[in-house]
Every structure is written in C-alpha cells, then in structure tokens.
Amino acid sequence: MKFTLALVCAILGVAAADVSHLSGAYDYPKQDSGYSYSGPAQQGGYHYDAPVAPQQTYLPPAQPQQTYLPPAQPQQTYLPPAQPQQTYLPPAQPQQTYLPPAEPQQTYLPPAQPQQTYLPPAQPQQTYLPPAQPQQTYLPPAQPQQTYLPPAQPQQTYLPPSGSLGQDGYHYRVVKRYRFRSH
C-alpha cells in the first residue's frame, strides 16, 4: 500500500513538473566557460564556422483557462410502483374418494411331501496293510578310552600387591598430590 502510494505521488510529480524553461535545441557551451584551445588548422581552403548560439527567449507558461462547469444535476424520474395483478384462484376442493382396505388373499400351500429314497450303507473297503518290517541294524557300544588325566597342580607363584589397589585388592587407592604454591 505504501509503495503504491509513493509510486502514484512520483508519477503525479513528474507530470506536474514545470519544464517550460527547457528547450528542445542543443545548448552549446559558452566561449567564456574556461576552455581555451586553438581551433583546428586550416587546410586546403576548408573553412569552419562556429555554430551560432541560439537566442534565448522566455515564454511564460500558458495560463490555464478557467471555465466553470456546474455540477451535473441528477435527473429526477418518477417510476410509479408496479401494480400487482389481481387474479382469483378459488380454493382447491378436496376430493372425497374412498379406497376400501385391500382384502387379504387366502392361499393354502400344502406341506411338501417327503421323498422316500433309500440309500444303502456304503460298503467298507477291505485293504490290508502289513506291519512295517523292523530295520535290522546293529551298533556296537562305544569303547571307553583308557586315558588318565591327573588333577592340575596349583601354581606356586606369588604376585605382590599392586601399588594402586587397596588393602582388599579390589578397590583402587586414590593418590593425593599436594602442591605448594608460593605467592
């Protein structure tokens, strides 16, 4: 919103700027502008004339013509309200029609007759399966090995207690170091 407002103000400022003092012709530098240089050498009859400075004339900006335009008067037109069309519809007459209740139809369905069919029992199939033959494989008992291993002798080695372990050989002993400072 702010950017749009700034853009509109900038466009209005450019449009309303007074640029009447500017002319469309090129403005040559003046001779006393501080530049002093010698012109080009004349060769072979060519002659160079310095351009003539245009005359500067002031034309004041055109005054806007002030014309009065009265505000537009709204045209007052009267539209009468629309007249409702009066049409008469008589009330609907109820139709008196009597519908007697539907009479139930009495139909008799006799019970279904059971079918008298005899199925004899199925004949058992007589198939004989002889017992499975036992496998005749003999495995002799394993021979015990006759090797004697004497019990291991305890080694008689002495390990002195470590300096970092405590009396029980399990807990570590904390080594405290004292440092004396001199101020």
mmCIF file with all atom_site columns, C-alpha atoms in Angstrom:
data_model
loop_
_atom_site.group_PDB
_atom_site.id
_atom_site.type_symbol
_atom_site.label_atom_id
_atom_site.label_alt_id
_atom_site.label_comp_id
_atom_site.label_asym_id
_atom_site.label_entity_id
_atom_site.label_seq_id
_atom_site.pdbx_PDB_ins_code
_atom_site.Cartn_x
_atom_site.Cartn_y
_atom_site.Cartn_z
_atom_site.occupancy
_atom_site.B_iso_or_equiv
_atom_site.pdbx_formal_charge
_atom_site.auth_seq_id
_atom_site.auth_comp_id
_atom_site.auth_asym_id
_atom_site.auth_atom_id
_atom_site.pdbx_PDB_model_num
ATOM 1   C CA . MET A 1 1   ? 0.000   0.000    0.000   1.00 0.00 ? 1   MET A CA 1
ATOM 2   C CA . LYS A 1 2   ? 2.781   2.443    0.928   1.00 0.00 ? 2   LYS A CA 1
ATOM 3   C CA . PHE A 1 3   ? 4.762   1.551    -2.173  1.00 0.00 ? 3   PHE A CA 1
ATOM 4   C CA . THR A 1 4   ? 1.740   2.102    -4.403  1.00 0.00 ? 4   THR A CA 1
ATOM 5   C CA . LEU A 1 5   ? 1.046   5.481    -2.791  1.00 0.00 ? 5   LEU A CA 1
ATOM 6   C CA . ALA A 1 6   ? 4.685   6.541    -3.246  1.00 0.00 ? 6   ALA A CA 1
ATOM 7   C CA . LEU A 1 7   ? 4.613   5.436    -6.885  1.00 0.00 ? 7   LEU A CA 1
ATOM 8   C CA . VAL A 1 8   ? 1.423   7.410    -7.589  1.00 0.00 ? 8   VAL A CA 1
ATOM 9   C CA . CYS A 1 9   ? 2.897   10.526   -5.930  1.00 0.00 ? 9   CYS A CA 1
ATOM 10  C CA . ALA A 1 10  ? 6.087   10.195   -8.004  1.00 0.00 ? 10  ALA A CA 1
ATOM 11  C CA . ILE A 1 11  ? 4.127   9.901    -11.254 1.00 0.00 ? 11  ILE A CA 1
ATOM 12  C CA . LEU A 1 12  ? 1.993   12.947   -10.380 1.00 0.00 ? 12  LEU A CA 1
ATOM 13  C CA . GLY A 1 13  ? 5.133   14.936   -9.510  1.00 0.00 ? 13  GLY A CA 1
ATOM 14  C CA . VAL A 1 14  ? 6.734   14.130   -12.845 1.00 0.00 ? 14  VAL A CA 1
ATOM 15  C CA . ALA A 1 15  ? 3.557   15.002   -14.729 1.00 0.00 ? 15  ALA A CA 1
ATOM 16  C CA . ALA A 1 16  ? 3.081   18.322   -12.926 1.00 0.00 ? 16  ALA A CA 1
ATOM 17  C CA . ALA A 1 17  ? 6.730   19.449   -13.134 1.00 0.00 ? 17  ALA A CA 1
ATOM 18  C CA . ASP A 1 18  ? 7.336   22.831   -14.734 1.00 0.00 ? 18  ASP A CA 1
ATOM 19  C CA . VAL A 1 19  ? 9.608   22.081   -17.688 1.00 0.00 ? 19  VAL A CA 1
ATOM 20  C CA . SER A 1 20  ? 8.822   25.221   -19.707 1.00 0.00 ? 20  SER A CA 1
ATOM 21  C CA . HIS A 1 21  ? 12.304  26.633   -19.194 1.00 0.00 ? 21  HIS A CA 1
ATOM 22  C CA . LEU A 1 22  ? 13.784  23.724   -21.124 1.00 0.00 ? 22  LEU A CA 1
ATOM 23  C CA . SER A 1 23  ? 14.039  23.956   -24.879 1.00 0.00 ? 23  SER A CA 1
ATOM 24  C CA . GLY A 1 24  ? 14.382  21.198   -27.409 1.00 0.00 ? 24  GLY A CA 1
ATOM 25  C CA . ALA A 1 25  ? 17.540  22.698   -29.016 1.00 0.00 ? 25  ALA A CA 1
ATOM 26  C CA . TYR A 1 26  ? 21.115  21.802   -28.115 1.00 0.00 ? 26  TYR A CA 1
ATOM 27  C CA . ASP A 1 27  ? 22.710  24.299   -25.713 1.00 0.00 ? 27  ASP A CA 1
ATOM 28  C CA . TYR A 1 28  ? 26.283  24.933   -26.913 1.00 0.00 ? 28  TYR A CA 1
ATOM 29  C CA . PRO A 1 29  ? 28.945  25.775   -24.327 1.00 0.00 ? 29  PRO A CA 1
ATOM 30  C CA . LYS A 1 30  ? 29.709  29.433   -23.868 1.00 0.00 ? 30  LYS A CA 1
ATOM 31  C CA . GLN A 1 31  ? 33.006  30.901   -25.081 1.00 0.00 ? 31  GLN A CA 1
ATOM 32  C CA . ASP A 1 32  ? 33.974  32.171   -21.649 1.00 0.00 ? 32  ASP A CA 1
ATOM 33  C CA . SER A 1 33  ? 33.477  28.818   -19.973 1.00 0.00 ? 33  SER A CA 1
ATOM 34  C CA . GLY A 1 34  ? 37.178  28.478   -19.158 1.00 0.00 ? 34  GLY A CA 1
ATOM 35  C CA . TYR A 1 35  ? 38.160  26.304   -22.081 1.00 0.00 ? 35  TYR A CA 1
ATOM 36  C CA . SER A 1 36  ? 40.902  27.786   -24.187 1.00 0.00 ? 36  SER A CA 1
ATOM 37  C CA . TYR A 1 37  ? 42.189  25.733   -27.055 1.00 0.00 ? 37  TYR A CA 1
ATOM 38  C CA . SER A 1 38  ? 43.270  26.529   -30.538 1.00 0.00 ? 38  SER A CA 1
ATOM 39  C CA . GLY A 1 39  ? 40.989  25.539   -33.357 1.00 0.00 ? 39  GLY A CA 1
ATOM 40  C CA . PRO A 1 40  ? 41.940  23.041   -35.994 1.00 0.00 ? 40  PRO A CA 1
ATOM 41  C CA . ALA A 1 41  ? 44.488  24.093   -38.606 1.00 0.00 ? 41  ALA A CA 1
ATOM 42  C CA . GLN A 1 42  ? 43.097  25.437   -41.864 1.00 0.00 ? 42  GLN A CA 1
ATOM 43  C CA . GLN A 1 43  ? 43.930  23.080   -44.690 1.00 0.00 ? 43  GLN A CA 1
ATOM 44  C CA . GLY A 1 44  ? 43.149  23.396   -48.345 1.00 0.00 ? 44  GLY A CA 1
ATOM 45  C CA . GLY A 1 45  ? 40.567  26.114   -48.247 1.00 0.00 ? 45  GLY A CA 1
ATOM 46  C CA . TYR A 1 46  ? 38.142  24.435   -45.899 1.00 0.00 ? 46  TYR A CA 1
ATOM 47  C CA . HIS A 1 47  ? 36.509  26.951   -43.639 1.00 0.00 ? 47  HIS A CA 1
ATOM 48  C CA . TYR A 1 48  ? 34.808  26.044   -40.379 1.00 0.00 ? 48  TYR A CA 1
ATOM 49  C CA . ASP A 1 49  ? 32.363  28.452   -38.820 1.00 0.00 ? 49  ASP A CA 1
ATOM 50  C CA . ALA A 1 50  ? 31.477  28.116   -35.205 1.00 0.00 ? 50  ALA A CA 1
ATOM 51  C CA . PRO A 1 51  ? 27.771  27.469   -34.745 1.00 0.00 ? 51  PRO A CA 1
ATOM 52  C CA . VAL A 1 52  ? 25.676  30.442   -33.861 1.00 0.00 ? 52  VAL A CA 1
ATOM 53  C CA . ALA A 1 53  ? 24.329  30.322   -30.326 1.00 0.00 ? 53  ALA A CA 1
ATOM 54  C CA . PRO A 1 54  ? 20.538  30.314   -30.358 1.00 0.00 ? 54  PRO A CA 1
ATOM 55  C CA . GLN A 1 55  ? 18.774  33.267   -28.906 1.00 0.00 ? 55  GLN A CA 1
ATOM 56  C CA . GLN A 1 56  ? 17.297  32.596   -25.561 1.00 0.00 ? 56  GLN A CA 1
ATOM 57  C CA . THR A 1 57  ? 13.787  33.909   -25.322 1.00 0.00 ? 57  THR A CA 1
ATOM 58  C CA . TYR A 1 58  ? 11.471  33.428   -22.393 1.00 0.00 ? 58  TYR A CA 1
ATOM 59  C CA . LEU A 1 59  ? 7.946   32.338   -22.951 1.00 0.00 ? 59  LEU A CA 1
ATOM 60  C CA . PRO A 1 60  ? 5.862   32.203   -19.810 1.00 0.00 ? 60  PRO A CA 1
ATOM 61  C CA . PRO A 1 61  ? 3.803   29.083   -19.317 1.00 0.00 ? 61  PRO A CA 1
ATOM 62  C CA . ALA A 1 62  ? 0.370   29.177   -20.798 1.00 0.00 ? 62  ALA A CA 1
ATOM 63  C CA . GLN A 1 63  ? -2.258  30.142   -18.299 1.00 0.00 ? 63  GLN A CA 1
ATOM 64  C CA . PRO A 1 64  ? -4.990  27.588   -17.965 1.00 0.00 ? 64  PRO A CA 1
ATOM 65  C CA . GLN A 1 65  ? -8.366  28.847   -18.997 1.00 0.00 ? 65  GLN A CA 1
ATOM 66  C CA . GLN A 1 66  ? -10.734 28.888   -16.152 1.00 0.00 ? 66  GLN A CA 1
ATOM 67  C CA . THR A 1 67  ? -14.112 27.701   -17.250 1.00 0.00 ? 67  THR A CA 1
ATOM 68  C CA . TYR A 1 68  ? -16.923 26.958   -14.888 1.00 0.00 ? 68  TYR A CA 1
ATOM 69  C CA . LEU A 1 69  ? -18.730 23.717   -15.297 1.00 0.00 ? 69  LEU A CA 1
ATOM 70  C CA . PRO A 1 70  ? -21.681 23.392   -12.956 1.00 0.00 ? 70  PRO A CA 1
ATOM 71  C CA . PRO A 1 71  ? -22.088 20.054   -11.250 1.00 0.00 ? 71  PRO A CA 1
ATOM 72  C CA . ALA A 1 72  ? -24.229 17.632   -13.107 1.00 0.00 ? 72  ALA A CA 1
ATOM 73  C CA . GLN A 1 73  ? -27.782 17.642   -11.861 1.00 0.00 ? 73  GLN A CA 1
ATOM 74  C CA . PRO A 1 74  ? -29.271 14.242   -11.315 1.00 0.00 ? 74  PRO A CA 1
ATOM 75  C CA . GLN A 1 75  ? -32.330 13.709   -13.457 1.00 0.00 ? 75  GLN A CA 1
ATOM 76  C CA . GLN A 1 76  ? -35.339 13.006   -11.379 1.00 0.00 ? 76  GLN A CA 1
ATOM 77  C CA . THR A 1 77  ? -37.535 10.436   -12.954 1.00 0.00 ? 77  THR A CA 1
ATOM 78  C CA . TYR A 1 78  ? -40.602 9.074    -11.233 1.00 0.00 ? 78  TYR A CA 1
ATOM 79  C CA . LEU A 1 79  ? -41.410 5.436    -11.570 1.00 0.00 ? 79  LEU A CA 1
ATOM 80  C CA . PRO A 1 80  ? -44.764 4.542    -10.078 1.00 0.00 ? 80  PRO A CA 1
ATOM 81  C CA . PRO A 1 81  ? -44.827 1.335    -8.071  1.00 0.00 ? 81  PRO A CA 1
ATOM 82  C CA . ALA A 1 82  ? -45.821 -1.678   -10.054 1.00 0.00 ? 82  ALA A CA 1
ATOM 83  C CA . GLN A 1 83  ? -49.450 -2.623   -9.633  1.00 0.00 ? 83  GLN A CA 1
ATOM 84  C CA . PRO A 1 84  ? -49.908 -6.220   -8.518  1.00 0.00 ? 84  PRO A CA 1
ATOM 85  C CA . GLN A 1 85  ? -52.006 -8.261   -10.878 1.00 0.00 ? 85  GLN A CA 1
ATOM 86  C CA . GLN A 1 86  ? -55.132 -9.456   -9.188  1.00 0.00 ? 86  GLN A CA 1
ATOM 87  C CA . THR A 1 87  ? -56.004 -12.937  -10.216 1.00 0.00 ? 87  THR A CA 1
ATOM 88  C CA . TYR A 1 88  ? -58.526 -15.018  -8.311  1.00 0.00 ? 88  TYR A CA 1
ATOM 89  C CA . LEU A 1 89  ? -57.836 -18.663  -7.717  1.00 0.00 ? 89  LEU A CA 1
ATOM 90  C CA . PRO A 1 90  ? -60.688 -20.492  -5.987  1.00 0.00 ? 90  PRO A CA 1
ATOM 91  C CA . PRO A 1 91  ? -59.627 -22.744  -3.131  1.00 0.00 ? 91  PRO A CA 1
ATOM 92  C CA . ALA A 1 92  ? -58.991 -26.300  -4.138  1.00 0.00 ? 92  ALA A CA 1
ATOM 93  C CA . GLN A 1 93  ? -61.897 -28.620  -3.358  1.00 0.00 ? 93  GLN A CA 1
ATOM 94  C CA . PRO A 1 94  ? -60.836 -31.755  -1.523  1.00 0.00 ? 94  PRO A CA 1
ATOM 95  C CA . GLN A 1 95  ? -61.746 -34.850  -3.453  1.00 0.00 ? 95  GLN A CA 1
ATOM 96  C CA . GLN A 1 96  ? -63.566 -37.381  -1.388  1.00 0.00 ? 96  GLN A CA 1
ATOM 97  C CA . THR A 1 97  ? -62.617 -40.745  -2.668  1.00 0.00 ? 97  THR A CA 1
ATOM 98  C CA . TYR A 1 98  ? -62.954 -43.899  -0.600  1.00 0.00 ? 98  TYR A CA 1
ATOM 99  C CA . LEU A 1 99  ? -60.493 -46.677  -1.014  1.00 0.00 ? 99  LEU A CA 1
ATOM 100 C CA . PRO A 1 100 ? -61.596 -49.826  0.805   1.00 0.00 ? 100 PRO A CA 1
ATOM 101 C CA . PRO A 1 101 ? -58.874 -51.819  2.552   1.00 0.00 ? 101 PRO A CA 1
ATOM 102 C CA . ALA A 1 102 ? -57.268 -54.468  0.427   1.00 0.00 ? 102 ALA A CA 1
ATOM 103 C CA . GLU A 1 103 ? -58.708 -57.882  1.146   1.00 0.00 ? 103 GLU A CA 1
ATOM 104 C CA . PRO A 1 104 ? -56.099 -60.447  2.100   1.00 0.00 ? 104 PRO A CA 1
ATOM 105 C CA . GLN A 1 105 ? -55.891 -63.322  -0.313  1.00 0.00 ? 105 GLN A CA 1
ATOM 106 C CA . GLN A 1 106 ? -56.096 -66.656  1.385   1.00 0.00 ? 106 GLN A CA 1
ATOM 107 C CA . THR A 1 107 ? -53.948 -69.180  -0.347  1.00 0.00 ? 107 THR A CA 1
ATOM 108 C CA . TYR A 1 108 ? -53.176 -72.612  1.033   1.00 0.00 ? 108 TYR A CA 1
ATOM 109 C CA . LEU A 1 109 ? -49.827 -74.175  0.473   1.00 0.00 ? 109 LEU A CA 1
ATOM 110 C CA . PRO A 1 110 ? -49.784 -77.838  1.477   1.00 0.00 ? 110 PRO A CA 1
ATOM 111 C CA . PRO A 1 111 ? -46.655 -79.105  3.228   1.00 0.00 ? 111 PRO A CA 1
ATOM 112 C CA . ALA A 1 112 ? -44.032 -80.534  0.967   1.00 0.00 ? 112 ALA A CA 1
ATOM 113 C CA . GLN A 1 113 ? -44.202 -84.283  0.558   1.00 0.00 ? 113 GLN A CA 1
ATOM 114 C CA . PRO A 1 114 ? -41.113 -86.060  1.899   1.00 0.00 ? 114 PRO A CA 1
ATOM 115 C CA . GLN A 1 115 ? -39.283 -88.028  -0.733  1.00 0.00 ? 115 GLN A CA 1
ATOM 116 C CA . GLN A 1 116 ? -38.965 -91.721  0.043   1.00 0.00 ? 116 GLN A CA 1
ATOM 117 C CA . THR A 1 117 ? -35.465 -92.572  -1.136  1.00 0.00 ? 117 THR A CA 1
ATOM 118 C CA . TYR A 1 118 ? -33.328 -95.312  0.432   1.00 0.00 ? 118 TYR A CA 1
ATOM 119 C CA . LEU A 1 119 ? -29.576 -95.159  0.329   1.00 0.00 ? 119 LEU A CA 1
ATOM 120 C CA . PRO A 1 120 ? -27.872 -98.371  1.446   1.00 0.00 ? 120 PRO A CA 1
ATOM 121 C CA . PRO A 1 121 ? -24.762 -98.010  3.652   1.00 0.00 ? 121 PRO A CA 1
ATOM 122 C CA . ALA A 1 122 ? -21.508 -97.790  1.797   1.00 0.00 ? 122 ALA A CA 1
ATOM 123 C CA . GLN A 1 123 ? -19.531 -100.986 1.528   1.00 0.00 ? 123 GLN A CA 1
ATOM 124 C CA . PRO A 1 124 ? -16.331 -100.860 3.580   1.00 0.00 ? 124 PRO A CA 1
ATOM 125 C CA . GLN A 1 125 ? -13.212 -101.196 1.549   1.00 0.00 ? 125 GLN A CA 1
ATOM 126 C CA . GLN A 1 126 ? -11.106 -104.049 2.698   1.00 0.00 ? 126 GLN A CA 1
ATOM 127 C CA . THR A 1 127 ? -7.473  -103.181 2.255   1.00 0.00 ? 127 THR A CA 1
ATOM 128 C CA . TYR A 1 128 ? -4.739  -104.898 4.273   1.00 0.00 ? 128 TYR A CA 1
ATOM 129 C CA . LEU A 1 129 ? -1.568  -103.108 5.233   1.00 0.00 ? 129 LEU A CA 1
ATOM 130 C CA . PRO A 1 130 ? 1.053   -105.445 6.655   1.00 0.00 ? 130 PRO A CA 1
ATOM 131 C CA . PRO A 1 131 ? 3.103   -104.113 9.628   1.00 0.00 ? 131 PRO A CA 1
ATOM 132 C CA . ALA A 1 132 ? 6.315   -102.347 8.754   1.00 0.00 ? 132 ALA A CA 1
ATOM 133 C CA . GLN A 1 133 ? 9.433   -104.502 8.817   1.00 0.00 ? 133 GLN A CA 1
ATOM 134 C CA . PRO A 1 134 ? 11.853  -103.550 11.593  1.00 0.00 ? 134 PRO A CA 1
ATOM 135 C CA . GLN A 1 135 ? 15.282  -102.484 10.436  1.00 0.00 ? 135 GLN A CA 1
ATOM 136 C CA . GLN A 1 136 ? 17.999  -104.861 11.495  1.00 0.00 ? 136 GLN A CA 1
ATOM 137 C CA . THR A 1 137 ? 20.965  -102.558 12.134  1.00 0.00 ? 137 THR A CA 1
ATOM 138 C CA . TYR A 1 138 ? 23.381  -103.287 14.974  1.00 0.00 ? 138 TYR A CA 1
ATOM 139 C CA . LEU A 1 139 ? 25.622  -100.644 16.503  1.00 0.00 ? 139 LEU A CA 1
ATOM 140 C CA . PRO A 1 140 ? 28.223  -101.978 18.908  1.00 0.00 ? 140 PRO A CA 1
ATOM 141 C CA . PRO A 1 141 ? 28.700  -99.965  22.119  1.00 0.00 ? 141 PRO A CA 1
ATOM 142 C CA . ALA A 1 142 ? 31.416  -97.320  22.011  1.00 0.00 ? 142 ALA A CA 1
ATOM 143 C CA . GLN A 1 143 ? 34.712  -98.377  23.558  1.00 0.00 ? 143 GLN A CA 1
ATOM 144 C CA . PRO A 1 144 ? 35.728  -96.272  26.554  1.00 0.00 ? 144 PRO A CA 1
ATOM 145 C CA . GLN A 1 145 ? 39.064  -94.513  26.209  1.00 0.00 ? 145 GLN A CA 1
ATOM 146 C CA . GLN A 1 146 ? 41.684  -95.601  28.714  1.00 0.00 ? 146 GLN A CA 1
ATOM 147 C CA . THR A 1 147 ? 43.417  -92.242  29.296  1.00 0.00 ? 147 THR A CA 1
ATOM 148 C CA . TYR A 1 148 ? 44.189  -90.852  32.730  1.00 0.00 ? 148 TYR A CA 1
ATOM 149 C CA . LEU A 1 149 ? 44.475  -87.134  33.354  1.00 0.00 ? 149 LEU A CA 1
ATOM 150 C CA . PRO A 1 150 ? 45.885  -86.272  36.773  1.00 0.00 ? 150 PRO A CA 1
ATOM 151 C CA . PRO A 1 151 ? 44.386  -83.256  38.562  1.00 0.00 ? 151 PRO A CA 1
ATOM 152 C CA . ALA A 1 152 ? 46.062  -79.963  37.743  1.00 0.00 ? 152 ALA A CA 1
ATOM 153 C CA . GLN A 1 153 ? 48.654  -78.814  40.259  1.00 0.00 ? 153 GLN A CA 1
ATOM 154 C CA . PRO A 1 154 ? 48.183  -75.300  41.667  1.00 0.00 ? 154 PRO A CA 1
ATOM 155 C CA . GLN A 1 155 ? 50.946  -72.990  40.617  1.00 0.00 ? 155 GLN A CA 1
ATOM 156 C CA . GLN A 1 156 ? 53.041  -71.614  43.414  1.00 0.00 ? 156 GLN A CA 1
ATOM 157 C CA . THR A 1 157 ? 53.562  -68.084  42.082  1.00 0.00 ? 157 THR A CA 1
ATOM 158 C CA . TYR A 1 158 ? 53.434  -65.024  44.307  1.00 0.00 ? 158 TYR A CA 1
ATOM 159 C CA . LEU A 1 159 ? 52.086  -61.744  42.979  1.00 0.00 ? 159 LEU A CA 1
ATOM 160 C CA . PRO A 1 160 ? 52.894  -58.766  45.186  1.00 0.00 ? 160 PRO A CA 1
ATOM 161 C CA . PRO A 1 161 ? 50.009  -56.350  45.763  1.00 0.00 ? 161 PRO A CA 1
ATOM 162 C CA . SER A 1 162 ? 49.767  -53.547  43.277  1.00 0.00 ? 162 SER A CA 1
ATOM 163 C CA . GLY A 1 163 ? 50.519  -50.030  44.429  1.00 0.00 ? 163 GLY A CA 1
ATOM 164 C CA . SER A 1 164 ? 47.253  -48.691  43.105  1.00 0.00 ? 164 SER A CA 1
ATOM 165 C CA . LEU A 1 165 ? 44.985  -51.271  44.769  1.00 0.00 ? 165 LEU A CA 1
ATOM 166 C CA . GLY A 1 166 ? 43.735  -51.013  48.311  1.00 0.00 ? 166 GLY A CA 1
ATOM 167 C CA . GLN A 1 167 ? 44.158  -53.484  51.184  1.00 0.00 ? 167 GLN A CA 1
ATOM 168 C CA . ASP A 1 168 ? 41.469  -55.818  49.897  1.00 0.00 ? 168 ASP A CA 1
ATOM 169 C CA . GLY A 1 169 ? 42.995  -55.945  46.395  1.00 0.00 ? 169 GLY A CA 1
ATOM 170 C CA . TYR A 1 170 ? 39.785  -54.790  44.849  1.00 0.00 ? 170 TYR A CA 1
ATOM 171 C CA . HIS A 1 171 ? 39.313  -51.058  45.451  1.00 0.00 ? 171 HIS A CA 1
ATOM 172 C CA . TYR A 1 172 ? 41.634  -48.546  43.893  1.00 0.00 ? 172 TYR A CA 1
ATOM 173 C CA . ARG A 1 173 ? 43.564  -46.289  46.124  1.00 0.00 ? 173 ARG A CA 1
ATOM 174 C CA . VAL A 1 174 ? 43.367  -42.569  45.459  1.00 0.00 ? 174 VAL A CA 1
ATOM 175 C CA . VAL A 1 175 ? 46.710  -40.883  45.137  1.00 0.00 ? 175 VAL A CA 1
ATOM 176 C CA . LYS A 1 176 ? 46.536  -37.372  46.505  1.00 0.00 ? 176 LYS A CA 1
ATOM 177 C CA . ARG A 1 177 ? 49.098  -34.934  45.333  1.00 0.00 ? 177 ARG A CA 1
ATOM 178 C CA . TYR A 1 178 ? 49.869  -31.852  47.295  1.00 0.00 ? 178 TYR A CA 1
ATOM 179 C CA . ARG A 1 179 ? 51.018  -28.745  45.565  1.00 0.00 ? 179 ARG A CA 1
ATOM 180 C CA . PHE A 1 180 ? 52.560  -25.929  47.450  1.00 0.00 ? 180 PHE A CA 1
ATOM 181 C CA . ARG A 1 181 ? 52.148  -22.549  45.908  1.00 0.00 ? 181 ARG A CA 1
ATOM 182 C CA . SER A 1 182 ? 54.245  -19.561  46.545  1.00 0.00 ? 182 SER A CA 1
ATOM 183 C CA . HIS A 1 183 ? 52.599  -16.233  46.205  1.00 0.00 ? 183 HIS A CA 1
#
